[in-house]
Amino acid sequence: MRKKLLSSLLAGSLCLTLCLPFTAYADGQKVVTLGADLTEDQKTAVLKYFGVLGQDIRTLTINNQDEREHLGSYVPIEQIGTRTYSCALVNPTASGGIQVKTANLSWVTSNMIATTLSTSGVVNCDVLAASPFEVSGTGALTGIIMAYETASGTTLDPVKKELATQELITTGNIANEVGQEQATSIVNEIKIEVIQGQVVEPEKVEVVDEKQQTQQVELSQEDKDLLTDLMTQIADQQYDYDEMKDTLERVEENVSSINDNVDSINDKMDSLQTEAGTEAAPSESETETEPETIDPA
């Protein structure tokens, strides 16, 4: 089931990537995460691409052990791999919700990062996640929460951070049956209704689940149970909808505009790959969460 989860997430990942790079990071302290297994030339190329080369900026190095500690309970170890290459630039902001852009990440998507941060309790933040060559992005995903806490000087609620990972896995399980686009839409729309309506009773959460599923697609009983459990826990946290509105609506916009973004994906990282060089690109046995081969369609 977990391997199917990764394959389903991969199928929709590049389509959810937005145009690069960010136009501005203005509101807070920036923190960069770098994959521990990048060469010095590759690190320099990434920092240049992020627009922070030569700046006095806090840097965190993320290694494979960090990935295993943060994701090992949810992602098979053989999928995490033995090396860490993907990087992130994280900047807490004062407004604007959570805005994420990714490049050269084959599993981790912009929506995945945005919803993870949102459910973890982050309200406003800009994130740019990338690698000099294509990898899954588990290293960037691992480092982003750590970078946010470092940049903001706050520690996020551990219950909400655990819930964010559960949301990621639940969406992946549903994606096995209905596809990534529809799974993301189902989970996000139910999440909006639960948070906006301050639905807290489990039986009412189940009614919301059934209503949204009827409008979109029929799910298996297993997926219904996973979704109801997730949303019951989300409701119990009493999130502020007004704080999350921008981010939740942006996820919906990303899902609805997938086809508009496909054509712009291929050329995004050419300059970064040229500067970093490809001679040190990882083998399949080493790289972060190398996904299974999927049907090109």
Short mmCIF file of C-alpha atoms in Angstrom, two decimals:
data_model
loop_
_atom_site.label_atom_id
_atom_site.label_comp_id
_atom_site.label_asym_id
_atom_site.label_seq_id
_atom_site.Cartn_x
_atom_site.Cartn_y
_atom_site.Cartn_z
CA MET A 1 0.00 0.00 0.00
CA ARG A 2 2.79 2.45 0.86
CA LYS A 3 4.59 1.83 -2.45
CA LYS A 4 1.31 2.43 -4.26
CA LEU A 5 1.00 5.62 -2.24
CA LEU A 6 4.34 6.88 -3.52
CA SER A 7 3.52 5.98 -7.10
CA SER A 8 0.20 7.80 -6.95
CA LEU A 9 1.74 10.90 -5.47
CA LEU A 10 4.46 10.82 -8.12
CA ALA A 11 1.89 10.69 -10.90
CA GLY A 12 0.55 14.10 -9.97
CA SER A 13 3.63 15.76 -8.59
CA LEU A 14 5.19 17.58 -11.54
CA CYS A 15 1.81 18.81 -12.66
CA LEU A 16 1.33 20.68 -9.40
CA THR A 17 4.63 22.55 -9.63
CA LEU A 18 4.28 26.29 -10.22
CA CYS A 19 6.36 28.82 -12.12
CA LEU A 20 9.77 29.73 -10.68
CA PRO A 21 11.37 31.61 -9.07
CA PHE A 22 9.69 33.69 -6.36
CA THR A 23 9.59 37.40 -7.02
CA ALA A 24 10.26 38.36 -3.40
CA TYR A 25 10.99 37.16 0.12
CA ALA A 26 10.48 40.22 2.25
CA ASP A 27 8.93 39.67 5.64
CA GLY A 28 11.08 37.46 7.84
CA GLN A 29 14.35 35.73 8.51
CA LYS A 30 15.21 33.29 5.75
CA VAL A 31 16.58 29.85 6.50
CA VAL A 32 18.07 27.49 3.92
CA THR A 33 18.21 23.71 4.17
CA LEU A 34 20.85 21.91 2.13
CA GLY A 35 21.09 18.20 1.37
CA ALA A 36 24.11 16.76 3.15
CA ASP A 37 25.26 14.78 0.11
CA LEU A 38 25.50 17.65 -2.36
CA THR A 39 28.96 18.61 -3.60
CA GLU A 40 30.25 22.11 -2.83
CA ASP A 41 29.62 23.17 -6.44
CA GLN A 42 26.06 21.91 -6.22
CA LYS A 43 25.46 23.75 -2.94
CA THR A 44 26.78 26.94 -4.51
CA ALA A 45 24.50 26.49 -7.52
CA VAL A 46 21.47 25.94 -5.29
CA LEU A 47 22.23 29.01 -3.16
CA LYS A 48 22.64 31.07 -6.32
CA TYR A 49 19.37 29.76 -7.67
CA PHE A 50 17.65 30.65 -4.41
CA GLY A 51 19.09 34.15 -4.72
CA VAL A 52 20.95 34.03 -1.40
CA LEU A 53 24.52 33.24 -2.46
CA GLY A 54 26.93 35.36 -0.42
CA GLN A 55 24.27 36.44 2.07
CA ASP A 56 24.63 35.96 5.82
CA ILE A 57 21.83 33.43 6.10
CA ARG A 58 21.13 30.64 8.56
CA THR A 59 21.73 27.24 6.96
CA LEU A 60 20.62 23.80 8.15
CA THR A 61 22.14 20.63 6.74
CA ILE A 62 19.63 17.79 6.34
CA ASN A 63 20.98 14.26 6.21
CA ASN A 64 19.49 10.84 5.62
CA GLN A 65 19.15 10.16 9.33
CA ASP A 66 16.95 13.26 9.66
CA GLU A 67 14.75 11.91 6.88
CA ARG A 68 14.44 8.54 8.56
CA GLU A 69 13.56 10.09 11.91
CA HIS A 70 10.88 12.35 10.43
CA LEU A 71 9.43 10.12 7.70
CA GLY A 72 10.53 6.58 8.58
CA SER A 73 7.30 5.76 10.42
CA TYR A 74 5.26 6.53 7.31
CA VAL A 75 7.51 5.89 4.30
CA PRO A 76 9.36 2.58 3.75
CA ILE A 77 13.08 2.93 4.46
CA GLU A 78 13.97 1.55 1.04
CA GLN A 79 12.00 4.43 -0.49
CA ILE A 80 13.84 7.07 1.55
CA GLY A 81 17.17 5.82 0.22
CA THR A 82 20.62 6.56 1.67
CA ARG A 83 21.44 10.08 0.44
CA THR A 84 19.93 13.56 0.82
CA TYR A 85 20.09 16.11 -1.98
CA SER A 86 16.97 18.29 -2.10
CA CYS A 87 17.02 21.75 -0.53
CA ALA A 88 14.62 24.46 0.58
CA LEU A 89 14.48 28.19 1.20
CA VAL A 90 11.97 29.00 3.94
CA ASN A 91 10.79 32.49 4.85
CA PRO A 92 8.02 33.14 7.42
CA THR A 93 5.90 36.09 6.28
CA ALA A 94 3.38 38.44 7.88
CA SER A 95 0.57 37.78 5.39
CA GLY A 96 -0.34 36.07 2.14
CA GLY A 97 -0.87 32.53 3.39
CA ILE A 98 1.53 29.75 2.45
CA GLN A 99 3.10 30.00 -0.99
CA VAL A 100 5.23 27.13 -2.29
CA LYS A 101 7.12 26.49 -5.49
CA THR A 102 9.16 23.40 -6.34
CA ALA A 103 11.57 22.27 -9.04
CA ASN A 104 13.23 18.92 -9.85
CA LEU A 105 11.21 17.11 -7.18
CA SER A 106 9.51 13.99 -8.50
CA TRP A 107 7.38 13.06 -5.46
CA VAL A 108 7.02 16.10 -3.22
CA THR A 109 4.65 18.71 -4.70
CA SER A 110 3.88 22.33 -3.92
CA ASN A 111 0.45 21.36 -2.58
CA MET A 112 1.98 18.63 -0.44
CA ILE A 113 4.29 21.12 1.25
CA ALA A 114 1.57 23.76 1.62
CA THR A 115 -0.95 21.42 3.25
CA THR A 116 1.72 19.91 5.51
CA LEU A 117 2.73 23.36 6.75
CA SER A 118 -0.88 24.49 7.12
CA THR A 119 -1.98 21.48 9.15
CA SER A 120 1.21 21.81 11.24
CA GLY A 121 -0.04 25.23 12.35
CA VAL A 122 1.85 27.53 9.97
CA VAL A 123 -0.24 30.45 8.71
CA ASN A 124 2.04 32.57 6.49
CA CYS A 125 5.23 31.38 4.83
CA ASP A 126 7.06 31.35 1.48
CA VAL A 127 8.91 28.19 0.46
CA LEU A 128 11.10 27.36 -2.52
CA ALA A 129 12.19 23.70 -2.68
CA ALA A 130 14.56 22.35 -5.33
CA SER A 131 17.40 20.01 -6.24
CA PRO A 132 20.17 20.30 -8.87
CA PHE A 133 18.84 17.06 -10.41
CA GLU A 134 15.60 15.16 -10.13
CA VAL A 135 15.02 13.44 -6.78
CA SER A 136 11.91 12.66 -4.74
CA GLY A 137 12.21 15.68 -2.44
CA THR A 138 11.92 13.90 0.91
CA GLY A 139 15.00 15.78 2.12
CA ALA A 140 13.36 19.14 1.38
CA LEU A 141 10.08 18.00 2.95
CA THR A 142 11.95 16.89 6.08
CA GLY A 143 13.85 20.16 6.41
CA ILE A 144 11.03 22.63 5.80
CA ILE A 145 9.35 22.29 9.20
CA MET A 146 12.75 22.40 10.94
CA ALA A 147 13.64 25.52 8.93
CA TYR A 148 10.34 27.21 9.73
CA GLU A 149 10.78 26.66 13.47
CA THR A 150 14.34 27.99 13.26
CA ALA A 151 13.36 31.03 11.18
CA SER A 152 10.33 31.96 13.27
CA GLY A 153 11.83 31.11 16.65
CA THR A 154 8.75 29.05 17.52
CA THR A 155 8.09 25.36 18.10
CA LEU A 156 5.02 24.02 16.33
CA ASP A 157 2.50 21.86 18.14
CA PRO A 158 3.78 18.25 17.89
CA VAL A 159 0.19 16.95 17.67
CA LYS A 160 -0.47 19.13 14.62
CA LYS A 161 2.83 18.11 13.03
CA GLU A 162 1.89 14.45 13.44
CA LEU A 163 -1.56 15.20 12.04
CA ALA A 164 0.02 16.86 8.99
CA THR A 165 1.88 13.65 8.18
CA GLN A 166 -1.30 11.62 8.67
CA GLU A 167 -3.05 13.92 6.18
CA LEU A 168 -0.27 13.33 3.66
CA ILE A 169 -0.57 9.54 3.99
CA THR A 170 -4.39 9.58 3.87
CA THR A 171 -4.37 11.65 0.69
CA GLY A 172 -1.89 9.21 -0.83
CA ASN A 173 -4.05 6.21 0.02
CA ILE A 174 -7.09 7.83 -1.58
CA ALA A 175 -4.97 8.74 -4.60
CA ASN A 176 -4.35 5.03 -5.17
CA GLU A 177 -8.04 4.71 -6.01
CA VAL A 178 -9.02 8.01 -7.63
CA GLY A 179 -5.78 9.72 -8.66
CA GLN A 180 -3.75 12.50 -7.08
CA GLU A 181 -5.76 15.43 -8.43
CA GLN A 182 -9.10 14.16 -7.19
CA ALA A 183 -7.67 12.90 -3.89
CA THR A 184 -6.17 16.32 -3.14
CA SER A 185 -9.46 17.98 -4.02
CA ILE A 186 -11.54 15.65 -1.85
CA VAL A 187 -9.34 16.00 1.23
CA ASN A 188 -8.97 19.76 0.87
CA GLU A 189 -12.67 20.44 0.30
CA ILE A 190 -13.70 18.36 3.32
CA LYS A 191 -10.99 20.05 5.36
CA ILE A 192 -12.36 23.47 4.37
CA GLU A 193 -15.91 22.55 5.32
CA VAL A 194 -14.89 20.99 8.64
CA ILE A 195 -12.69 23.94 9.67
CA GLN A 196 -14.97 26.66 8.31
CA GLY A 197 -18.06 25.18 9.94
CA GLN A 198 -16.25 24.33 13.19
CA VAL A 199 -17.58 20.77 12.90
CA VAL A 200 -16.34 18.83 15.92
CA GLU A 201 -18.64 15.86 16.55
CA PRO A 202 -17.38 12.68 14.80
CA GLU A 203 -20.84 11.83 13.47
CA LYS A 204 -21.14 15.29 11.87
CA VAL A 205 -17.66 14.97 10.37
CA GLU A 206 -18.80 11.70 8.81
CA VAL A 207 -21.82 13.47 7.31
CA VAL A 208 -19.51 16.08 5.76
CA ASP A 209 -17.30 13.30 4.37
CA GLU A 210 -20.26 11.51 2.80
CA LYS A 211 -21.60 14.74 1.29
CA GLN A 212 -18.30 15.61 -0.42
CA GLN A 213 -17.68 12.06 -1.61
CA THR A 214 -21.16 11.83 -3.12
CA GLN A 215 -20.43 14.99 -5.08
CA GLN A 216 -17.13 13.62 -6.42
CA VAL A 217 -16.50 9.87 -6.26
CA GLU A 218 -17.37 6.81 -4.22
CA LEU A 219 -14.52 5.68 -1.95
CA SER A 220 -13.82 2.31 -0.39
CA GLN A 221 -14.90 1.82 3.21
CA GLU A 222 -11.24 1.74 4.27
CA ASP A 223 -10.60 5.13 2.70
CA LYS A 224 -13.81 6.53 4.19
CA ASP A 225 -12.69 5.41 7.64
CA LEU A 226 -9.22 6.94 7.18
CA LEU A 227 -10.75 10.20 6.00
CA THR A 228 -13.28 10.39 8.82
CA ASP A 229 -10.57 9.69 11.41
CA LEU A 230 -8.31 12.36 9.92
CA MET A 231 -11.04 14.99 9.75
CA THR A 232 -12.26 14.22 13.27
CA GLN A 233 -8.76 14.91 14.56
CA ILE A 234 -8.46 18.06 12.45
CA ALA A 235 -11.81 19.28 13.81
CA ASP A 236 -10.62 18.59 17.34
CA GLN A 237 -7.71 21.02 16.87
CA GLN A 238 -10.09 23.94 16.24
CA TYR A 239 -8.09 25.61 13.49
CA ASP A 240 -8.90 29.22 12.60
CA TYR A 241 -10.42 29.18 9.12
CA ASP A 242 -9.75 32.88 8.52
CA GLU A 243 -6.04 32.26 9.09
CA MET A 244 -5.96 29.26 6.76
CA LYS A 245 -8.33 30.54 4.07
CA ASP A 246 -5.71 31.84 1.62
CA THR A 247 -3.71 28.62 1.70
CA LEU A 248 -6.70 26.26 1.47
CA GLU A 249 -8.15 28.16 -1.47
CA ARG A 250 -4.76 28.25 -3.20
CA VAL A 251 -4.57 24.44 -3.03
CA GLU A 252 -7.91 24.29 -4.83
CA GLU A 253 -6.65 26.71 -7.48
CA ASN A 254 -3.51 24.62 -7.98
CA VAL A 255 -5.56 21.46 -8.50
CA SER A 256 -7.92 23.13 -10.97
CA SER A 257 -5.07 24.64 -13.01
CA ILE A 258 -2.90 21.51 -13.40
CA ASN A 259 -3.08 21.46 -17.19
CA ASP A 260 -2.02 25.11 -17.41
CA ASN A 261 1.25 24.34 -15.64
CA VAL A 262 2.36 21.19 -17.45
CA ASP A 263 3.96 22.90 -20.43
CA SER A 264 6.22 25.09 -18.30
CA ILE A 265 7.82 22.31 -16.24
CA ASN A 266 10.60 20.96 -18.43
CA ASP A 267 12.76 24.07 -18.76
CA LYS A 268 12.75 25.28 -15.15
CA MET A 269 15.98 23.81 -13.83
CA ASP A 270 18.20 23.77 -16.92
CA SER A 271 20.42 26.59 -15.70
CA LEU A 272 20.79 25.12 -12.22
CA GLN A 273 21.69 21.69 -13.61
CA THR A 274 24.28 23.27 -15.90
CA GLU A 275 25.95 25.19 -13.08
CA ALA A 276 25.86 22.30 -10.60
CA GLY A 277 27.04 19.70 -13.09
CA THR A 278 25.62 16.22 -13.51
CA GLU A 279 28.70 14.16 -12.79
CA ALA A 280 27.74 13.73 -9.14
CA ALA A 281 24.09 12.88 -9.74
CA PRO A 282 23.03 9.94 -7.54
CA SER A 283 22.40 6.38 -8.60
CA GLU A 284 18.92 4.95 -8.11
CA SER A 285 20.08 2.99 -5.08
CA GLU A 286 21.31 6.12 -3.30
CA THR A 287 18.88 8.91 -4.09
CA GLU A 288 15.98 10.13 -1.96
CA THR A 289 12.87 8.00 -2.27
CA GLU A 290 13.40 6.89 -5.86
CA PRO A 291 9.84 6.10 -6.98
CA GLU A 292 8.59 3.06 -8.85
CA THR A 293 8.24 3.32 -12.60
CA ILE A 294 4.73 4.43 -13.58
CA ASP A 295 2.77 4.48 -16.80
CA PRO A 296 3.83 7.61 -18.75
CA ALA A 297 0.17 8.45 -19.24
#
